[in-house]
Short mmCIF file of N, CA and C in Angstrom, two decimals:
data_model
loop_
_atom_site.label_atom_id
_atom_site.label_comp_id
_atom_site.label_asym_id
_atom_site.label_seq_id
_atom_site.Cartn_x
_atom_site.Cartn_y
_atom_site.Cartn_z
N MET B 1 -23.99 39.43 -26.68
CA MET B 1 -24.01 39.07 -25.11
C MET B 1 -24.42 38.33 -24.47
N ILE B 2 -25.18 37.07 -25.18
CA ILE B 2 -25.04 35.93 -24.21
C ILE B 2 -24.25 35.12 -24.22
N SER B 3 -23.44 35.24 -25.74
CA SER B 3 -22.34 34.30 -25.57
C SER B 3 -21.67 34.84 -24.66
N ILE B 4 -21.00 36.23 -24.36
CA ILE B 4 -20.01 36.74 -23.17
C ILE B 4 -20.76 36.03 -22.42
N LEU B 5 -22.00 36.23 -21.77
CA LEU B 5 -22.46 35.94 -20.84
C LEU B 5 -21.78 33.94 -20.44
N PHE B 6 -22.42 33.61 -21.41
CA PHE B 6 -22.05 32.20 -21.52
C PHE B 6 -20.59 31.97 -21.02
N LEU B 7 -20.06 31.74 -21.60
CA LEU B 7 -18.38 32.66 -21.23
C LEU B 7 -18.01 32.18 -20.45
N LEU B 8 -18.43 33.49 -19.80
CA LEU B 8 -17.60 34.00 -17.97
C LEU B 8 -18.40 32.99 -17.36
N GLY B 9 -19.64 32.18 -17.42
CA GLY B 9 -20.43 31.18 -16.57
C GLY B 9 -19.18 30.37 -16.77
N LEU B 10 -18.81 29.46 -17.63
CA LEU B 10 -17.90 28.28 -18.10
C LEU B 10 -16.91 28.69 -17.90
N ALA B 11 -15.74 30.15 -17.34
CA ALA B 11 -14.76 29.96 -17.30
C ALA B 11 -14.75 30.41 -15.54
N GLN B 12 -16.28 30.75 -14.55
CA GLN B 12 -15.96 30.48 -13.29
C GLN B 12 -16.33 28.53 -12.82
N ALA B 13 -17.00 28.58 -13.44
CA ALA B 13 -16.87 26.61 -13.05
C ALA B 13 -15.91 25.61 -13.19
N SER B 14 -14.86 26.57 -13.64
CA SER B 14 -13.18 25.77 -13.53
C SER B 14 -12.12 26.02 -12.57
N ASP B 15 -11.55 25.34 -12.25
CA ASP B 15 -10.50 25.73 -11.01
C ASP B 15 -9.49 25.95 -11.99
N VAL B 16 -8.99 27.03 -11.74
CA VAL B 16 -7.34 27.25 -12.47
C VAL B 16 -6.21 26.92 -11.26
N TYR B 17 -5.42 26.26 -11.30
CA TYR B 17 -3.84 26.22 -10.85
C TYR B 17 -2.72 26.48 -11.17
N GLU B 18 -1.67 27.66 -10.73
CA GLU B 18 -0.87 28.01 -11.47
C GLU B 18 0.20 27.69 -10.55
N ILE B 19 1.55 26.73 -11.38
CA ILE B 19 2.26 25.70 -10.61
C ILE B 19 3.63 26.88 -10.21
N CYS B 20 4.06 26.57 -9.11
CA CYS B 20 5.40 27.71 -8.76
C CYS B 20 6.52 26.43 -9.02
N VAL B 21 6.25 25.52 -7.64
CA VAL B 21 7.51 24.47 -7.90
C VAL B 21 6.74 22.88 -8.78
N ASN B 22 7.90 22.04 -9.07
CA ASN B 22 6.84 20.62 -9.56
C ASN B 22 8.17 19.92 -8.76
N ASN B 23 8.03 19.09 -7.90
CA ASN B 23 8.90 17.85 -7.68
C ASN B 23 8.71 16.61 -8.45
N LYS B 24 9.14 16.37 -9.42
CA LYS B 24 9.71 14.20 -9.50
C LYS B 24 9.42 13.54 -8.50
N GLN B 25 8.79 12.70 -8.57
CA GLN B 25 8.99 11.75 -7.27
C GLN B 25 8.87 10.34 -8.44
N GLN B 26 9.54 9.47 -7.35
CA GLN B 26 9.78 8.09 -8.08
C GLN B 26 9.17 6.87 -7.14
N TRP B 27 8.57 6.28 -6.95
CA TRP B 27 8.29 4.76 -5.95
C TRP B 27 9.27 4.04 -5.66
N SER B 28 9.55 4.44 -4.40
CA SER B 28 11.18 3.20 -4.32
C SER B 28 10.76 1.88 -2.99
N ASP B 29 10.66 1.41 -3.88
CA ASP B 29 10.84 -0.35 -3.51
C ASP B 29 11.16 -0.27 -2.20
N ARG B 30 12.01 -0.67 -2.45
CA ARG B 30 13.12 -0.95 -1.63
C ARG B 30 13.02 0.06 0.06
N TYR B 31 13.20 1.64 -0.10
CA TYR B 31 12.98 2.44 0.74
C TYR B 31 11.27 2.28 1.21
N GLN B 32 10.37 2.40 0.47
CA GLN B 32 9.01 2.33 0.36
C GLN B 32 8.54 3.71 0.63
N LYS B 33 9.19 4.70 0.33
CA LYS B 33 8.15 6.21 0.12
C LYS B 33 8.77 6.95 -1.19
N TRP B 34 8.34 7.83 -1.13
CA TRP B 34 8.97 8.38 -2.86
C TRP B 34 10.34 9.60 -2.41
N GLU B 35 11.21 9.11 -3.88
CA GLU B 35 12.22 9.49 -4.35
C GLU B 35 11.98 11.01 -4.81
N THR B 36 12.46 12.07 -4.56
CA THR B 36 12.74 13.51 -5.24
C THR B 36 14.14 12.89 -6.40
N THR B 37 13.61 12.88 -8.09
CA THR B 37 14.11 13.22 -8.96
C THR B 37 14.55 14.12 -9.61
N LYS B 38 14.17 14.99 -9.84
CA LYS B 38 14.86 16.54 -9.88
C LYS B 38 13.18 17.98 -9.41
N THR B 39 13.81 18.73 -9.20
CA THR B 39 13.24 19.43 -9.12
C THR B 39 13.33 21.24 -9.87
N ASP B 40 11.28 21.54 -9.93
CA ASP B 40 11.43 22.57 -11.42
C ASP B 40 11.31 23.56 -10.86
N THR B 41 11.50 25.30 -10.36
CA THR B 41 10.57 26.17 -10.44
C THR B 41 10.74 27.17 -11.25
N PHE B 42 9.46 27.52 -11.50
CA PHE B 42 8.79 28.35 -11.68
C PHE B 42 8.27 29.93 -11.70
N TYR B 43 9.28 30.42 -10.51
CA TYR B 43 9.48 31.80 -10.12
C TYR B 43 9.53 32.84 -11.23
N SER B 44 9.97 32.91 -11.70
CA SER B 44 11.44 33.34 -12.79
C SER B 44 10.47 33.57 -14.44
N LEU B 45 9.99 32.31 -14.35
CA LEU B 45 9.57 31.60 -16.03
C LEU B 45 8.15 32.11 -15.70
N GLU B 46 8.19 31.30 -17.20
CA GLU B 46 6.17 31.78 -16.78
C GLU B 46 5.53 30.23 -16.30
N ARG B 47 4.75 30.19 -15.48
CA ARG B 47 4.13 29.05 -14.56
C ARG B 47 3.25 28.04 -15.32
N PRO B 48 3.63 26.78 -15.49
CA PRO B 48 2.54 25.29 -15.86
C PRO B 48 0.91 25.99 -15.49
N GLN B 49 0.05 25.78 -16.27
CA GLN B 49 -1.23 25.81 -15.69
C GLN B 49 -1.93 24.68 -15.69
N ILE B 50 -2.86 24.59 -15.07
CA ILE B 50 -3.84 23.41 -15.35
C ILE B 50 -4.58 23.77 -14.50
N ILE B 51 -5.90 23.51 -15.52
CA ILE B 51 -7.34 24.06 -15.38
C ILE B 51 -8.51 22.51 -15.35
N ILE B 52 -8.93 22.86 -14.44
CA ILE B 52 -9.83 21.54 -14.20
C ILE B 52 -11.23 22.15 -14.36
N HIS B 53 -11.67 21.13 -15.28
CA HIS B 53 -13.30 21.35 -15.66
C HIS B 53 -14.06 20.62 -15.02
N LYS B 54 -14.65 20.44 -15.67
CA LYS B 54 -16.14 19.28 -14.80
C LYS B 54 -15.42 17.62 -15.64
N THR B 55 -15.70 17.74 -16.85
CA THR B 55 -15.37 16.34 -18.12
C THR B 55 -14.32 16.12 -18.19
N SER B 56 -13.41 17.96 -18.16
CA SER B 56 -11.65 17.51 -18.68
C SER B 56 -10.95 18.28 -18.07
N PHE B 57 -9.32 18.24 -18.29
CA PHE B 57 -9.05 19.33 -17.54
C PHE B 57 -7.54 19.25 -18.52
N GLU B 58 -7.06 21.10 -18.76
CA GLU B 58 -6.37 21.36 -19.80
C GLU B 58 -4.80 21.41 -18.49
N LEU B 59 -3.98 20.99 -19.34
CA LEU B 59 -2.26 21.28 -19.13
C LEU B 59 -1.69 22.06 -19.59
N ASN B 60 -1.18 23.10 -19.70
CA ASN B 60 -0.65 24.40 -20.61
C ASN B 60 -1.77 24.63 -21.75
N ARG B 61 -2.91 24.00 -22.05
CA ARG B 61 -3.74 24.09 -22.90
C ARG B 61 -3.46 22.76 -23.50
N ASP B 62 -2.86 21.60 -23.35
CA ASP B 62 -3.75 20.42 -23.94
C ASP B 62 -5.12 20.11 -23.03
N SER B 63 -5.31 19.44 -23.27
CA SER B 63 -7.02 18.79 -23.21
C SER B 63 -7.22 17.71 -23.09
N ARG B 64 -7.26 17.19 -22.18
CA ARG B 64 -7.34 15.78 -21.23
C ARG B 64 -8.72 15.41 -20.79
N PRO B 65 -9.21 14.01 -21.28
CA PRO B 65 -10.24 13.93 -20.58
C PRO B 65 -10.36 13.61 -18.75
N ILE B 66 -11.06 13.67 -18.65
CA ILE B 66 -11.41 12.93 -16.90
C ILE B 66 -13.15 12.68 -16.90
N ILE B 67 -12.54 10.50 -16.68
CA ILE B 67 -12.72 10.02 -16.62
C ILE B 67 -14.55 9.54 -15.24
N ASP B 68 -12.89 10.03 -13.55
CA ASP B 68 -14.26 10.14 -12.56
C ASP B 68 -13.23 11.32 -11.62
N SER B 69 -14.58 11.96 -11.13
CA SER B 69 -14.02 12.63 -10.12
C SER B 69 -14.48 12.00 -8.78
N TYR B 70 -13.88 12.74 -7.84
CA TYR B 70 -14.10 11.80 -5.99
C TYR B 70 -13.08 12.38 -5.49
N GLU B 71 -13.49 11.94 -4.27
CA GLU B 71 -12.68 12.96 -2.95
C GLU B 71 -12.22 11.76 -2.23
N LYS B 72 -11.29 11.45 -1.81
CA LYS B 72 -10.19 10.84 -0.97
C LYS B 72 -9.10 10.80 -0.09
N ASP B 73 -9.24 10.87 1.02
CA ASP B 73 -8.64 11.17 2.30
C ASP B 73 -8.60 12.39 2.43
N GLY B 74 -10.33 12.89 2.14
CA GLY B 74 -10.14 14.52 2.65
C GLY B 74 -9.87 15.42 1.04
N MET B 75 -9.05 14.74 -0.16
CA MET B 75 -8.45 15.09 -1.02
C MET B 75 -9.54 15.32 -2.03
N SER B 76 -10.10 16.69 -3.31
CA SER B 76 -10.60 16.21 -4.58
C SER B 76 -9.60 15.27 -5.49
N CYS B 77 -10.69 14.42 -6.17
CA CYS B 77 -9.47 13.82 -6.67
C CYS B 77 -9.98 13.66 -8.34
N TRP B 78 -8.85 13.49 -9.74
CA TRP B 78 -9.55 12.93 -10.93
C TRP B 78 -9.27 12.33 -11.62
N ARG B 79 -9.52 11.30 -12.55
CA ARG B 79 -8.72 9.83 -12.58
C ARG B 79 -8.94 10.50 -14.30
N GLU B 80 -7.39 10.38 -14.86
CA GLU B 80 -7.84 10.46 -16.42
C GLU B 80 -8.03 9.31 -17.43
N HIS B 81 -7.29 8.49 -16.55
CA HIS B 81 -7.24 6.68 -17.57
C HIS B 81 -7.20 6.32 -15.60
N GLU B 82 -7.09 4.59 -16.16
CA GLU B 82 -7.01 4.25 -14.90
C GLU B 82 -5.56 3.98 -14.22
N ASN B 83 -5.19 4.57 -14.64
CA ASN B 83 -3.35 4.06 -14.16
C ASN B 83 -2.70 5.93 -14.54
N SER B 84 -3.98 7.26 -14.16
CA SER B 84 -3.42 8.39 -14.22
C SER B 84 -4.22 9.29 -12.92
N GLU B 85 -4.01 9.61 -12.09
CA GLU B 85 -4.82 9.93 -10.92
C GLU B 85 -3.96 11.62 -10.55
N ILE B 86 -5.03 12.83 -10.52
CA ILE B 86 -4.39 13.74 -9.27
C ILE B 86 -5.35 14.40 -8.59
N CYS B 87 -5.19 14.34 -8.03
CA CYS B 87 -5.68 15.21 -6.68
C CYS B 87 -4.72 16.12 -5.87
N TYR B 88 -5.60 17.35 -5.78
CA TYR B 88 -5.05 18.29 -3.93
C TYR B 88 -6.24 18.55 -3.24
N ASN B 89 -4.77 18.58 -2.10
CA ASN B 89 -4.75 19.05 -0.93
C ASN B 89 -5.25 20.37 -0.86
N SER B 90 -6.45 20.88 -0.56
CA SER B 90 -6.07 22.50 -0.22
C SER B 90 -5.79 22.31 1.42
N SER B 91 -4.93 21.67 2.07
CA SER B 91 -4.60 21.91 3.18
C SER B 91 -3.07 22.17 3.36
N THR B 92 -2.51 21.62 2.73
CA THR B 92 -1.19 21.47 2.20
C THR B 92 -1.15 22.65 0.69
N ASN B 93 -2.17 22.37 0.18
CA ASN B 93 -1.77 23.40 -0.74
C ASN B 93 -1.01 22.60 -1.94
N LYS B 94 -1.08 21.32 -2.53
CA LYS B 94 -0.25 20.48 -3.14
C LYS B 94 -1.33 19.83 -4.64
N LEU B 95 0.09 19.80 -4.95
CA LEU B 95 -1.44 19.42 -6.52
C LEU B 95 -0.66 17.98 -6.58
N SER B 96 -0.76 16.78 -6.60
CA SER B 96 0.05 15.75 -7.04
C SER B 96 -0.48 14.79 -8.22
N TRP B 97 -0.67 14.21 -9.01
CA TRP B 97 -0.11 13.75 -10.38
C TRP B 97 0.76 12.50 -10.26
N GLU B 98 -0.30 11.36 -9.86
CA GLU B 98 0.28 10.08 -9.37
C GLU B 98 -0.03 9.20 -11.29
N LEU B 99 1.32 8.39 -11.90
CA LEU B 99 0.86 7.86 -12.57
C LEU B 99 1.78 6.74 -13.42
N TYR B 100 1.38 5.06 -13.08
CA TYR B 100 1.33 4.41 -13.44
C TYR B 100 2.15 3.66 -14.97
N LYS B 101 3.15 3.39 -14.86
CA LYS B 101 3.94 3.36 -16.38
C LYS B 101 3.52 1.66 -16.45
N LYS B 102 3.81 1.84 -17.87
CA LYS B 102 3.84 0.01 -18.71
C LYS B 102 4.62 -0.64 -17.56
N ASN B 103 6.26 0.01 -17.27
CA ASN B 103 7.01 -0.83 -16.80
C ASN B 103 7.10 -1.14 -15.39
N GLY B 104 5.49 -0.72 -15.19
CA GLY B 104 5.56 -0.87 -13.19
C GLY B 104 6.11 0.46 -12.72
N ASP B 105 6.37 0.72 -13.04
CA ASP B 105 7.10 2.44 -12.40
C ASP B 105 6.14 3.49 -12.11
N LEU B 106 6.06 3.15 -10.60
CA LEU B 106 4.72 4.82 -10.21
C LEU B 106 5.92 5.88 -10.23
N VAL B 107 5.14 7.10 -10.69
CA VAL B 107 5.92 8.73 -10.31
C VAL B 107 4.65 9.26 -10.53
N ARG B 108 5.15 10.62 -10.09
CA ARG B 108 4.72 11.71 -9.37
C ARG B 108 5.45 13.00 -9.44
N ASP B 109 4.13 14.10 -9.95
CA ASP B 109 4.54 14.93 -9.77
C ASP B 109 3.48 15.88 -8.99
N TYR B 110 4.55 16.47 -7.78
CA TYR B 110 4.15 16.88 -6.75
C TYR B 110 4.29 18.02 -6.45
N MET B 111 3.18 19.05 -6.43
CA MET B 111 3.34 20.36 -7.37
C MET B 111 3.05 21.49 -6.05
N THR B 112 3.81 22.28 -5.90
CA THR B 112 2.49 23.36 -4.86
C THR B 112 1.82 24.64 -5.57
N VAL B 113 1.01 24.28 -5.69
CA VAL B 113 0.01 25.58 -6.03
C VAL B 113 0.56 26.92 -5.23
N CYS B 114 0.81 28.04 -6.69
CA CYS B 114 0.84 29.23 -5.84
C CYS B 114 -0.37 31.09 -6.16
N ILE B 115 -0.76 30.33 -6.83
CA ILE B 115 -2.45 30.81 -7.27
C ILE B 115 -3.02 29.97 -7.62
N LEU B 116 -4.48 30.24 -7.28
CA LEU B 116 -5.36 28.84 -7.35
C LEU B 116 -6.41 30.15 -7.94
N ASN B 117 -7.03 30.14 -9.17
CA ASN B 117 -7.88 31.27 -9.41
C ASN B 117 -8.06 32.50 -8.95
N GLY B 118 -6.32 32.55 -9.70
CA GLY B 118 -6.40 34.17 -9.74
C GLY B 118 -5.65 34.45 -8.34
N GLU B 119 -6.21 34.03 -7.67
CA GLU B 119 -5.34 34.50 -6.20
C GLU B 119 -5.13 33.61 -5.41
N VAL B 120 -3.46 34.22 -4.35
CA VAL B 120 -2.84 33.40 -3.93
C VAL B 120 -4.06 32.54 -2.83
N PRO B 121 -3.31 31.10 -2.48
CA PRO B 121 -4.28 30.58 -1.90
C PRO B 121 -4.00 30.36 -0.19
#
C-alpha cells in the first residue's frame, strides 16, 4: 500500500505534455528568423509525450537528464546540456526545444501542447 502511495506522489509531481503539432524549424542567418522545414501532426496518430520530472525528462519513455531549471521571459525552461534548451510558454501553450548542433546550425522543435496532465489546457 505504501508503494502505491509513493508512486502516486511521484506521478503527481511530474508534468505530462502531449504534443499535437510539431514544427521543425531552422534559424536563418540570412533572414534573421525561424523557417519551418517540416510540420508533423498527431491528431490521428499516437501523440508524442514529454514528461518533465525534477531532475530528468522523458521523450516517449526515453529518459534524459535535466542539468538546470529556470524562468526565462515568463516561460518555464529546462536545460538538457549546454546546447539544448526546452521552454514552455503557458500563455501560447507552446513548447520549444532549441538545439545548437556541432556544425553551427540552430534548430528547434516548436510544439503545440494539446493535453497537459490529462486535461486540455
